[in-house]
Amino acid sequence: MSIWTRITEAVSALTNGEGLSAVFDRLRTPPERSVAFTIAVIALSAKMAKADGLVTRDEVTAFREVFQIARDDEPGAARVFNLARQDVAGFEDYAARIKRMFGEQDGTLCDLMEGLFHIAMADGTYHPNEDAFLRRVAEIFGLPDGDFKRLRSRFVPDAKPDPYAVLGIDPDASLQEARKAWRRQVRDSHPDAMIARGVPEEAVKLAEKRVIDLNRAWEEISQGGADADRHL
């Protein structure tokens, strides 16, 4: 059974007048968490689309890139998206319920935030309202400010990505600390690790860009360290 079939079943189980946010209170254990993860990204994306006032073709394409939606499954994804847009519940209520669902699983919440950043940047513009939206979601999730800055540094091209920010370490961190952070994050980005956290198989492509960014950051830091050694 595909995840989209399971999502359709979860949405169909809503009683008359019940909002989509109720789904988050029901899908707390594996394997339902992978369904909940996908619904959470769709629902928060819909709320985020209202933040900048429009849904572009690029954002729809970005969503398909993250979740590899087959043509036959598009109506199911569109239904969840439209339910979220029409739901009277605000994004803060969604975020709070998602936080309760995943508890202290910061890794899964970071995975979810990564999907939102990917979709937010699909049109090449990072709207101030999107920034405020994502900052507030991260705050409700209880994610450290460093995690938010790390994600923002990777996705928002308002400046050259800071390799230390990408790895989530201080600029004065040693080469050994940088290597340790790089290895840990690459390990956490392995598809098996992501699936174990509740990320559906259909969304593990998120890790591909992440690993590229991590490797580039480590290469820049390690090369800088080597250059410094040569000048001593």
GROMACS .gro file of C-alpha atoms in nm:
model
  232
    1MET     CA    1   0.000   0.000   0.000
    2SER     CA    2   0.150   0.333  -0.105
    3ILE     CA    3   0.183   0.617   0.141
    4TRP     CA    4  -0.065   0.818  -0.064
    5THR     CA    5  -0.327   0.548  -0.023
    6ARG     CA    6  -0.265   0.557   0.352
    7ILE     CA    7  -0.290   0.936   0.350
    8THR     CA    8  -0.621   0.920   0.163
    9GLU     CA    9  -0.751   0.672   0.422
   10ALA     CA   10  -0.637   0.896   0.710
   11VAL     CA   11  -0.810   1.200   0.561
   12SER     CA   12  -1.123   1.002   0.476
   13ALA     CA   13  -1.147   0.897   0.842
   14LEU     CA   14  -1.214   1.256   0.946
   15THR     CA   15  -1.570   1.301   1.063
   16ASN     CA   16  -1.797   1.568   0.920
   17GLY     CA   17  -1.677   1.909   1.031
   18GLU     CA   18  -1.353   1.776   1.177
   19GLY     CA   19  -1.041   1.969   1.080
   20LEU     CA   20  -0.725   1.826   0.929
   21SER     CA   21  -0.539   1.907   1.249
   22ALA     CA   22  -0.722   1.616   1.415
   23VAL     CA   23  -0.512   1.379   1.204
   24PHE     CA   24  -0.200   1.481   1.397
   25ASP     CA   25  -0.350   1.360   1.724
   26ARG     CA   26  -0.413   1.011   1.579
   27LEU     CA   27  -0.091   0.925   1.398
   28ARG     CA   28   0.155   0.893   1.685
   29THR     CA   29   0.322   0.555   1.632
   30PRO     CA   30   0.512   0.383   1.349
   31PRO     CA   31   0.434   0.321   1.068
   32GLU     CA   32   0.168   0.593   1.087
   33ARG     CA   33   0.433   0.853   1.165
   34SER     CA   34   0.556   0.847   0.806
   35VAL     CA   35   0.200   0.928   0.699
   36ALA     CA   36   0.185   1.203   0.959
   37PHE     CA   37   0.520   1.345   0.843
   38THR     CA   38   0.395   1.377   0.486
   39ILE     CA   39   0.062   1.527   0.590
   40ALA     CA   40   0.250   1.771   0.816
   41VAL     CA   41   0.467   1.897   0.529
   42ILE     CA   42   0.166   1.930   0.298
   43ALA     CA   43  -0.044   2.105   0.563
   44LEU     CA   44   0.226   2.349   0.673
   45SER     CA   45   0.316   2.417   0.308
   46ALA     CA   46  -0.045   2.512   0.247
   47LYS     CA   47  -0.040   2.748   0.544
   48MET     CA   48   0.294   2.890   0.428
   49ALA     CA   49   0.151   2.950   0.081
   50LYS     CA   50  -0.103   3.180   0.244
   51ALA     CA   51   0.185   3.363   0.415
   52ASP     CA   52   0.333   3.490   0.090
   53GLY     CA   53  -0.006   3.512  -0.079
   54LEU     CA   54   0.030   3.271  -0.369
   55VAL     CA   55   0.110   2.919  -0.477
   56THR     CA   56   0.344   2.906  -0.775
   57ARG     CA   57   0.401   2.626  -1.023
   58ASP     CA   58   0.760   2.612  -0.891
   59GLU     CA   59   0.636   2.537  -0.539
   60VAL     CA   60   0.412   2.258  -0.666
   61THR     CA   61   0.707   2.116  -0.863
   62ALA     CA   62   0.928   2.140  -0.553
   63PHE     CA   63   0.676   1.946  -0.352
   64ARG     CA   64   0.673   1.675  -0.615
   65GLU     CA   65   1.054   1.664  -0.602
   66VAL     CA   66   1.052   1.609  -0.226
   67PHE     CA   67   0.784   1.343  -0.224
   68GLN     CA   68   0.803   1.188  -0.573
   69ILE     CA   69   0.429   1.207  -0.628
   70ALA     CA   70   0.301   0.988  -0.909
   71ARG     CA   71   0.038   1.139  -1.137
   72ASP     CA   72  -0.225   0.902  -1.000
   73ASP     CA   73  -0.154   1.020  -0.646
   74GLU     CA   74  -0.174   1.393  -0.714
   75PRO     CA   75  -0.547   1.421  -0.630
   76GLY     CA   76  -0.481   1.281  -0.282
   77ALA     CA   77  -0.202   1.529  -0.215
   78ALA     CA   78  -0.412   1.813  -0.354
   79ARG     CA   79  -0.699   1.717  -0.124
   80VAL     CA   80  -0.478   1.743   0.185
   81PHE     CA   81  -0.335   2.074   0.062
   82ASN     CA   82  -0.682   2.220   0.005
   83LEU     CA   83  -0.813   2.092   0.338
   84ALA     CA   84  -0.527   2.268   0.513
   85ARG     CA   85  -0.588   2.594   0.326
   86GLN     CA   86  -0.958   2.584   0.415
   87ASP     CA   87  -0.911   2.470   0.775
   88VAL     CA   88  -0.996   2.744   1.024
   89ALA     CA   89  -0.712   2.620   1.247
   90GLY     CA   90  -0.402   2.834   1.216
   91PHE     CA   91  -0.052   2.714   1.138
   92GLU     CA   92   0.050   2.757   1.502
   93ASP     CA   93  -0.211   2.499   1.605
   94TYR     CA   94  -0.079   2.264   1.336
   95ALA     CA   95   0.278   2.314   1.451
   96ALA     CA   96   0.189   2.256   1.817
   97ARG     CA   97   0.008   1.931   1.736
   98ILE     CA   98   0.297   1.814   1.519
   99LYS     CA   99   0.537   1.890   1.802
  100ARG     CA  100   0.327   1.679   2.041
  101MET     CA  101   0.315   1.400   1.787
  102PHE     CA  102   0.693   1.378   1.739
  103GLY     CA  103   0.784   1.476   2.096
  104GLU     CA  104   1.155   1.531   2.143
  105GLN     CA  105   1.252   1.388   1.805
  106ASP     CA  106   1.442   1.697   1.692
  107GLY     CA  107   1.590   1.510   1.397
  108THR     CA  108   1.247   1.443   1.248
  109LEU     CA  109   1.135   1.801   1.310
  110CYS     CA  110   1.451   1.927   1.136
  111ASP     CA  111   1.373   1.695   0.844
  112LEU     CA  112   1.026   1.848   0.827
  113MET     CA  113   1.165   2.203   0.841
  114GLU     CA  114   1.405   2.112   0.561
  115GLY     CA  115   1.113   2.013   0.339
  116LEU     CA  116   0.944   2.346   0.413
  117PHE     CA  117   1.259   2.543   0.328
  118HIS     CA  118   1.294   2.349   0.003
  119ILE     CA  119   0.939   2.441  -0.096
  120ALA     CA  120   0.967   2.802   0.024
  121MET     CA  121   1.271   2.857  -0.197
  122ALA     CA  122   1.127   2.683  -0.504
  123ASP     CA  123   1.037   3.012  -0.673
  124GLY     CA  124   1.380   3.159  -0.599
  125THR     CA  125   1.240   3.415  -0.355
  126TYR     CA  126   1.246   3.406   0.022
  127HIS     CA  127   0.954   3.625   0.121
  128PRO     CA  128   0.976   3.805   0.459
  129ASN     CA  129   0.644   3.648   0.554
  130GLU     CA  130   0.787   3.304   0.479
  131ASP     CA  131   1.084   3.381   0.702
  132ALA     CA  132   0.853   3.488   0.985
  133PHE     CA  133   0.640   3.176   0.928
  134LEU     CA  134   0.934   2.935   0.937
  135ARG     CA  135   1.093   3.104   1.238
  136ARG     CA  136   0.768   3.072   1.430
  137VAL     CA  137   0.724   2.706   1.332
  138ALA     CA  138   1.082   2.632   1.443
  139GLU     CA  139   1.014   2.811   1.772
  140ILE     CA  140   0.699   2.604   1.836
  141PHE     CA  141   0.893   2.289   1.747
  142GLY     CA  142   1.144   2.388   2.013
  143LEU     CA  143   1.435   2.375   1.770
  144PRO     CA  144   1.751   2.557   1.879
  145ASP     CA  145   1.822   2.882   1.697
  146GLY     CA  146   2.140   2.723   1.563
  147ASP     CA  147   1.939   2.456   1.381
  148PHE     CA  148   1.722   2.721   1.218
  149LYS     CA  149   2.026   2.924   1.111
  150ARG     CA  150   2.189   2.608   0.974
  151LEU     CA  151   1.888   2.534   0.755
  152ARG     CA  152   1.849   2.896   0.647
  153SER     CA  153   2.216   2.918   0.554
  154ARG     CA  154   2.182   2.616   0.327
  155PHE     CA  155   1.868   2.728   0.145
  156VAL     CA  156   1.851   3.109   0.139
  157PRO     CA  157   2.101   3.261  -0.106
  158ASP     CA  158   2.115   3.608   0.050
  159ALA     CA  159   2.485   3.556   0.109
  160LYS     CA  160   2.754   3.298   0.047
  161PRO     CA  161   2.670   3.000   0.271
  162ASP     CA  162   2.880   3.001   0.587
  163PRO     CA  163   3.030   2.651   0.609
  164TYR     CA  164   3.033   2.669   0.988
  165ALA     CA  165   2.664   2.761   0.994
  166VAL     CA  166   2.587   2.475   0.753
  167LEU     CA  167   2.750   2.230   0.995
  168GLY     CA  168   2.586   2.402   1.293
  169ILE     CA  169   2.912   2.482   1.472
  170ASP     CA  170   3.080   2.798   1.602
  171PRO     CA  171   3.320   2.981   1.368
  172ASP     CA  172   3.602   2.921   1.615
  173ALA     CA  173   3.542   2.544   1.627
  174SER     CA  174   3.848   2.328   1.578
  175LEU     CA  175   3.903   2.117   1.269
  176GLN     CA  176   3.839   1.810   1.482
  177GLU     CA  177   3.502   1.948   1.600
  178ALA     CA  178   3.409   2.035   1.242
  179ARG     CA  179   3.495   1.684   1.125
  180LYS     CA  180   3.289   1.533   1.404
  181ALA     CA  181   2.985   1.749   1.319
  182TRP     CA  182   3.020   1.668   0.949
  183ARG     CA  183   3.043   1.293   1.006
  184ARG     CA  184   2.748   1.293   1.247
  185GLN     CA  185   2.523   1.483   1.010
  186VAL     CA  186   2.619   1.272   0.710
  187ARG     CA  187   2.543   0.962   0.919
  188ASP     CA  188   2.207   1.109   1.025
  189SER     CA  189   2.129   1.180   0.659
  190HIS     CA  190   2.151   0.814   0.556
  191PRO     CA  191   1.813   0.698   0.418
  192ASP     CA  192   1.786   0.419   0.678
  193ALA     CA  193   1.835   0.669   0.960
  194MET     CA  194   1.576   0.904   0.814
  195ILE     CA  195   1.319   0.627   0.766
  196ALA     CA  196   1.378   0.516   1.125
  197ARG     CA  197   1.291   0.871   1.236
  198GLY     CA  198   0.960   0.857   1.052
  199VAL     CA  199   1.051   1.017   0.720
  200PRO     CA  200   0.873   0.826   0.442
  201GLU     CA  201   1.080   0.653   0.176
  202GLU     CA  202   0.921   0.886  -0.077
  203ALA     CA  203   1.091   1.184   0.090
  204VAL     CA  204   1.445   1.062   0.153
  205LYS     CA  205   1.559   1.255  -0.154
  206LEU     CA  206   1.575   1.543   0.091
  207ALA     CA  207   1.904   1.393   0.206
  208GLU     CA  208   2.071   1.420  -0.135
  209LYS     CA  209   2.101   1.799  -0.134
  210ARG     CA  210   2.180   1.796   0.238
  211VAL     CA  211   2.479   1.566   0.194
  212ILE     CA  212   2.607   1.775  -0.097
  213ASP     CA  213   2.585   2.088   0.121
  214LEU     CA  214   2.752   1.914   0.416
  215ASN     CA  215   3.036   1.781   0.204
  216ARG     CA  216   3.092   2.122   0.046
  217ALA     CA  217   3.101   2.288   0.389
  218TRP     CA  218   3.348   2.033   0.526
  219GLU     CA  219   3.569   2.062   0.218
  220GLU     CA  220   3.580   2.441   0.256
  221ILE     CA  221   3.662   2.423   0.628
  222SER     CA  222   3.920   2.146   0.594
  223GLN     CA  223   4.084   2.318   0.298
  224GLY     CA  224   4.103   2.638   0.497
  225GLY     CA  225   4.264   2.450   0.782
  226ALA     CA  226   4.520   2.297   0.549
  227ASP     CA  227   4.601   2.637   0.399
  228ALA     CA  228   4.648   2.780   0.748
  229ASP     CA  229   4.887   2.496   0.840
  230ARG     CA  230   5.094   2.560   0.529
  231HIS     CA  231   5.140   2.923   0.630
  232LEU     CA  232   5.256   2.848   0.983
   0.00000   0.00000   0.00000
